[in-house]
């Protein structure tokens, strides 16, 4: 699929869940009266859930917690992992690098599900605690990936030249190395958002930070599984919305990565002049260059 097609398909897939998450609570209105559980007769177009609530009403209300927690956890993950990775890659003090990265290696050795269970005891229940919990689980892997890409950019001759010129650490880290990391960050963002949604759904399945009957897409998938043969919409629709959000985000990231931006230049350097190729006439209204006149 070509890049415009990926942009269009990714925008459609990711746009529908995002629109439901933003506008759904405004369109939901008052909750309908409860009916029998797992029924399609006499209820809304999508039937009722395991406690007799209207599934369509729950879907309109259940997207905002999942999307907001996943997006906030992803942003918080990068806010914590990016400084750790840049300091570790640009420092010349080995002890500082070891002090920053070795604890992350220890956390990487622990399975994410076990970390989720252990950290749940230390964080308060609710959206804020769930956001901090997902970010804590995601930081070690993200920091290792960013650090590997930043170390390659920090070893280039341009960085040594900037150090010899007395440039500040901020100018090195953000002005040059940070620009070299843009494609890596774009590629990792889609994967990180997918992982955050997976961890949010896993926490909802386990009842960590989320009430058992909360209005949440992930909780709907878990709690309505017993009625799947009788009333599949209560499970299929929220699951498809979560899958559409993750797939659309990855398609948008892939389409963005297909563009090849120019290589970043060291701050303060000038672009080399461009001369016409041999045998090519200069453009009208422009004086020929010295090399063109010699030819």
Short mmCIF file of C-alpha atoms in Angstrom, two decimals:
data_model
loop_
_atom_site.label_atom_id
_atom_site.label_comp_id
_atom_site.label_asym_id
_atom_site.label_seq_id
_atom_site.Cartn_x
_atom_site.Cartn_y
_atom_site.Cartn_z
CA UNK A 1 0.00 0.00 0.00
CA UNK A 2 1.34 3.44 -0.94
CA UNK A 3 1.94 6.18 1.59
CA UNK A 4 -1.26 8.22 0.85
CA UNK A 5 -3.31 5.06 1.23
CA UNK A 6 -1.66 4.30 4.56
CA UNK A 7 -2.34 7.82 5.76
CA UNK A 8 -6.00 7.57 4.77
CA UNK A 9 -6.55 4.10 6.23
CA UNK A 10 -4.65 4.94 9.42
CA UNK A 11 -6.61 8.18 9.87
CA UNK A 12 -9.92 6.34 9.47
CA UNK A 13 -9.00 3.47 11.80
CA UNK A 14 -7.53 5.69 14.52
CA UNK A 15 -10.01 8.53 14.02
CA UNK A 16 -13.16 6.55 14.85
CA UNK A 17 -12.04 5.40 18.36
CA UNK A 18 -10.58 8.84 19.09
CA UNK A 19 -13.81 10.57 18.06
CA UNK A 20 -15.81 8.20 20.24
CA UNK A 21 -13.46 8.83 23.15
CA UNK A 22 -13.75 12.62 22.78
CA UNK A 23 -17.37 13.07 21.69
CA UNK A 24 -18.94 9.89 23.07
CA UNK A 25 -19.75 11.23 26.57
CA UNK A 26 -21.39 14.27 24.98
CA UNK A 27 -23.62 12.08 22.81
CA UNK A 28 -24.44 9.44 25.40
CA UNK A 29 -27.14 11.33 27.28
CA UNK A 30 -29.01 9.76 30.16
CA UNK A 31 -28.48 6.02 30.70
CA UNK A 32 -31.44 3.89 29.60
CA UNK A 33 -33.23 1.73 32.11
CA UNK A 34 -31.66 -1.63 32.75
CA UNK A 35 -33.04 -4.80 31.18
CA UNK A 36 -32.18 -8.47 31.34
CA UNK A 37 -28.51 -9.32 30.98
CA UNK A 38 -27.12 -10.49 27.64
CA UNK A 39 -30.23 -9.84 25.58
CA UNK A 40 -30.97 -8.27 22.20
CA UNK A 41 -34.76 -8.06 22.50
CA UNK A 42 -36.28 -4.81 23.64
CA UNK A 43 -32.89 -3.17 24.20
CA UNK A 44 -30.62 -0.87 22.20
CA UNK A 45 -29.18 -1.79 18.81
CA UNK A 46 -26.23 -3.56 20.48
CA UNK A 47 -28.13 -5.24 23.29
CA UNK A 48 -27.28 -5.31 26.99
CA UNK A 49 -24.19 -6.30 28.94
CA UNK A 50 -23.66 -8.64 31.90
CA UNK A 51 -25.63 -6.42 34.31
CA UNK A 52 -28.36 -5.33 31.88
CA UNK A 53 -26.87 -1.97 30.83
CA UNK A 54 -27.20 -0.72 27.26
CA UNK A 55 -24.02 -1.67 25.34
CA UNK A 56 -24.15 1.33 22.98
CA UNK A 57 -24.35 3.71 25.94
CA UNK A 58 -21.40 1.96 27.61
CA UNK A 59 -19.34 2.16 24.41
CA UNK A 60 -19.95 5.90 24.11
CA UNK A 61 -18.76 6.38 27.69
CA UNK A 62 -16.02 3.75 27.87
CA UNK A 63 -13.51 5.06 25.34
CA UNK A 64 -12.28 8.12 27.18
CA UNK A 65 -10.68 6.29 30.16
CA UNK A 66 -8.80 3.81 27.96
CA UNK A 67 -7.56 6.36 25.40
CA UNK A 68 -6.63 9.06 27.91
CA UNK A 69 -4.74 6.66 30.18
CA UNK A 70 -2.87 5.08 27.25
CA UNK A 71 -1.91 8.46 25.70
CA UNK A 72 -0.92 9.95 29.06
CA UNK A 73 1.12 6.87 29.97
CA UNK A 74 2.92 6.97 26.59
CA UNK A 75 3.76 10.66 26.98
CA UNK A 76 4.94 10.13 30.55
CA UNK A 77 7.08 7.21 29.41
CA UNK A 78 8.97 9.39 26.94
CA UNK A 79 9.30 12.24 29.42
CA UNK A 80 11.09 9.87 31.78
CA UNK A 81 13.00 7.70 29.28
CA UNK A 82 14.30 10.40 26.91
CA UNK A 83 16.42 12.35 29.47
CA UNK A 84 17.83 9.10 30.90
CA UNK A 85 18.82 7.88 27.44
CA UNK A 86 20.38 11.19 26.32
CA UNK A 87 22.40 11.63 29.52
CA UNK A 88 23.62 8.03 29.33
CA UNK A 89 24.61 8.33 25.66
CA UNK A 90 26.37 11.70 25.87
CA UNK A 91 28.17 11.38 29.18
CA UNK A 92 31.87 10.53 29.35
CA UNK A 93 31.55 9.33 32.96
CA UNK A 94 31.18 5.57 32.97
CA UNK A 95 29.91 5.48 36.54
CA UNK A 96 27.02 7.79 35.64
CA UNK A 97 26.03 5.62 32.69
CA UNK A 98 26.13 2.50 34.86
CA UNK A 99 24.08 4.18 37.58
CA UNK A 100 21.39 5.16 35.07
CA UNK A 101 21.12 2.03 32.91
CA UNK A 102 21.85 -0.92 35.21
CA UNK A 103 18.68 -0.46 37.32
CA UNK A 104 16.69 -0.43 34.08
CA UNK A 105 18.32 -3.72 33.08
CA UNK A 106 17.17 -5.24 36.36
CA UNK A 107 13.61 -4.07 35.69
CA UNK A 108 13.75 -5.50 32.17
CA UNK A 109 14.51 -8.93 33.60
CA UNK A 110 11.21 -8.90 35.50
CA UNK A 111 8.14 -9.87 33.41
CA UNK A 112 5.81 -6.95 32.73
CA UNK A 113 2.82 -8.74 34.22
CA UNK A 114 4.71 -9.39 37.46
CA UNK A 115 5.84 -5.75 37.56
CA UNK A 116 2.24 -4.73 37.03
CA UNK A 117 1.10 -6.78 40.01
CA UNK A 118 3.95 -5.63 42.27
CA UNK A 119 3.62 -1.96 41.38
CA UNK A 120 -0.15 -2.02 41.82
CA UNK A 121 0.36 -2.34 45.57
CA UNK A 122 2.34 0.91 45.66
CA UNK A 123 0.09 3.10 43.49
CA UNK A 124 -3.34 4.39 44.47
CA UNK A 125 -6.31 3.03 42.51
CA UNK A 126 -7.80 5.22 39.83
CA UNK A 127 -6.79 6.71 36.45
CA UNK A 128 -3.75 8.55 37.85
CA UNK A 129 -2.37 5.47 39.54
CA UNK A 130 -2.99 3.37 36.44
CA UNK A 131 -1.18 5.94 34.27
CA UNK A 132 1.86 5.95 36.56
CA UNK A 133 1.78 2.17 36.70
CA UNK A 134 1.80 1.70 32.91
CA UNK A 135 4.52 4.34 32.47
CA UNK A 136 6.74 2.66 35.06
CA UNK A 137 6.46 -0.68 33.28
CA UNK A 138 7.23 0.89 29.87
CA UNK A 139 10.19 3.12 30.80
CA UNK A 140 13.02 0.49 30.88
CA UNK A 141 12.42 -0.86 27.38
CA UNK A 142 11.89 2.61 25.91
CA UNK A 143 15.05 4.01 27.51
CA UNK A 144 17.18 1.14 26.17
CA UNK A 145 15.93 1.65 22.60
CA UNK A 146 16.45 5.41 22.67
CA UNK A 147 19.85 5.06 24.30
CA UNK A 148 21.07 2.70 21.56
CA UNK A 149 20.04 5.16 18.82
CA UNK A 150 21.44 8.15 20.73
CA UNK A 151 24.81 6.44 21.30
CA UNK A 152 25.24 5.96 17.54
CA UNK A 153 24.44 9.63 16.87
CA UNK A 154 26.69 10.80 19.74
CA UNK A 155 29.69 8.97 18.24
CA UNK A 156 29.64 10.97 15.00
CA UNK A 157 32.43 13.44 14.23
CA UNK A 158 29.96 16.35 14.24
CA UNK A 159 29.35 15.85 17.98
CA UNK A 160 33.08 15.88 18.72
CA UNK A 161 33.44 19.04 16.65
CA UNK A 162 30.64 20.70 18.59
CA UNK A 163 32.28 19.70 21.88
CA UNK A 164 35.57 21.23 20.76
CA UNK A 165 33.71 24.44 19.92
CA UNK A 166 32.39 24.59 23.48
CA UNK A 167 28.73 24.02 22.67
CA UNK A 168 26.42 23.42 25.63
CA UNK A 169 25.08 19.99 26.53
CA UNK A 170 21.55 21.15 25.70
CA UNK A 171 22.60 22.15 22.19
CA UNK A 172 24.32 18.79 21.67
CA UNK A 173 21.48 16.70 23.07
CA UNK A 174 18.51 18.54 21.58
CA UNK A 175 19.98 20.43 18.64
CA UNK A 176 21.80 17.51 17.03
CA UNK A 177 21.32 14.13 18.74
CA UNK A 178 17.64 14.79 19.38
CA UNK A 179 17.04 15.53 15.71
CA UNK A 180 18.76 12.30 14.76
CA UNK A 181 16.32 10.42 17.01
CA UNK A 182 13.14 11.70 15.36
CA UNK A 183 12.68 8.69 13.07
CA UNK A 184 13.43 6.26 15.90
CA UNK A 185 10.92 8.00 18.15
CA UNK A 186 8.28 7.98 15.41
CA UNK A 187 8.79 4.26 14.83
CA UNK A 188 8.69 3.50 18.54
CA UNK A 189 5.65 5.68 19.28
CA UNK A 190 3.19 3.36 17.56
CA UNK A 191 4.62 0.31 19.32
CA UNK A 192 4.65 2.12 22.66
CA UNK A 193 1.01 3.20 22.31
CA UNK A 194 0.03 -0.38 21.45
CA UNK A 195 1.91 -1.64 24.50
CA UNK A 196 0.26 0.97 26.72
CA UNK A 197 -3.19 -0.08 25.50
CA UNK A 198 -2.27 -3.70 26.13
CA UNK A 199 -1.12 -2.94 29.69
CA UNK A 200 -4.23 -0.84 30.39
CA UNK A 201 -6.43 -3.69 29.15
CA UNK A 202 -4.44 -6.21 31.21
CA UNK A 203 -4.79 -4.08 34.33
CA UNK A 204 -8.53 -3.82 33.68
CA UNK A 205 -8.79 -7.60 33.26
CA UNK A 206 -7.00 -8.10 36.58
CA UNK A 207 -8.98 -5.40 38.33
CA UNK A 208 -5.89 -3.27 39.01
CA UNK A 209 -6.78 0.39 39.35
CA UNK A 210 -10.21 -0.15 37.72
CA UNK A 211 -13.52 -1.06 39.32
CA UNK A 212 -14.99 -4.43 38.23
CA UNK A 213 -18.08 -2.75 36.75
CA UNK A 214 -16.34 0.38 35.40
CA UNK A 215 -17.45 1.89 32.11
CA UNK A 216 -14.36 0.96 30.16
CA UNK A 217 -13.78 -0.80 26.83
CA UNK A 218 -11.24 -3.18 28.33
CA UNK A 219 -13.51 -3.99 31.27
CA UNK A 220 -16.38 -4.61 28.84
CA UNK A 221 -14.34 -7.18 26.92
CA UNK A 222 -13.41 -9.03 30.10
CA UNK A 223 -16.71 -8.94 31.97
CA UNK A 224 -18.91 -9.78 28.98
CA UNK A 225 -16.96 -12.85 27.85
CA UNK A 226 -19.40 -15.34 29.47
CA UNK A 227 -22.20 -14.08 27.21
CA UNK A 228 -20.21 -14.16 23.98
CA UNK A 229 -22.23 -17.00 22.38
CA UNK A 230 -25.53 -15.28 23.22
CA UNK A 231 -24.70 -11.58 22.91
CA UNK A 232 -21.40 -11.10 21.01
CA UNK A 233 -21.69 -7.33 20.43
CA UNK A 234 -20.79 -6.52 24.04
CA UNK A 235 -17.35 -8.08 23.43
CA UNK A 236 -16.74 -7.69 19.70
CA UNK A 237 -17.44 -3.95 19.37
CA UNK A 238 -15.14 -2.67 22.16
CA UNK A 239 -12.43 -5.15 21.14
CA UNK A 240 -12.59 -3.93 17.52
CA UNK A 241 -12.34 -0.32 18.66
CA UNK A 242 -9.16 -1.05 20.63
CA UNK A 243 -7.68 -2.97 17.67
CA UNK A 244 -8.60 -0.15 15.26
CA UNK A 245 -6.87 2.43 17.44
CA UNK A 246 -3.63 0.47 17.66
CA UNK A 247 -3.61 -0.52 13.97
CA UNK A 248 -4.39 3.01 12.82
CA UNK A 249 -1.65 4.47 14.98
CA UNK A 250 0.92 2.05 13.57
CA UNK A 251 -0.17 2.77 9.99
CA UNK A 252 0.23 6.50 10.54
CA UNK A 253 3.68 5.96 12.05
CA UNK A 254 4.75 3.73 9.13
CA UNK A 255 3.51 6.25 6.57
CA UNK A 256 5.42 9.03 8.33
CA UNK A 257 8.62 6.96 8.32
CA UNK A 258 8.45 6.46 4.55
CA UNK A 259 9.43 10.08 4.07
CA UNK A 260 13.18 10.55 4.01
CA UNK A 261 14.06 13.83 5.68
CA UNK A 262 17.45 15.42 4.97
CA UNK A 263 20.25 14.41 7.29
CA UNK A 264 20.61 16.78 10.25
CA UNK A 265 23.45 19.25 10.07
CA UNK A 266 25.55 20.28 13.00
CA UNK A 267 24.39 23.65 14.39
CA UNK A 268 26.35 26.56 12.93
CA UNK A 269 27.44 24.77 9.73
CA UNK A 270 26.61 26.01 6.26
CA UNK A 271 25.29 24.01 3.38
CA UNK A 272 27.81 23.41 0.60
CA UNK A 273 27.06 25.33 -2.64
CA UNK A 274 25.43 23.33 -5.40
CA UNK A 275 26.93 23.50 -8.89
CA UNK A 276 25.21 22.46 -12.12
CA UNK A 277 26.14 19.13 -13.62
CA UNK A 278 28.58 19.02 -16.54
CA UNK A 279 26.90 19.84 -19.82
CA UNK A 280 23.79 21.35 -18.22
CA UNK A 281 22.96 24.92 -19.11
CA UNK A 282 22.40 27.33 -16.22
CA UNK A 283 18.89 28.49 -15.41
CA UNK A 284 17.64 31.63 -17.17
CA UNK A 285 18.26 34.81 -15.29
CA UNK A 286 21.13 33.36 -13.23
CA UNK A 287 24.80 33.95 -13.92
CA UNK A 288 26.78 30.75 -14.59
CA UNK A 289 29.08 29.62 -11.85
CA UNK A 290 32.88 29.62 -12.12
CA UNK A 291 32.98 25.85 -12.62
CA UNK A 292 30.37 26.04 -15.39
CA UNK A 293 32.35 28.82 -17.18
CA UNK A 294 35.52 26.72 -17.00
CA UNK A 295 33.73 23.89 -18.74
#
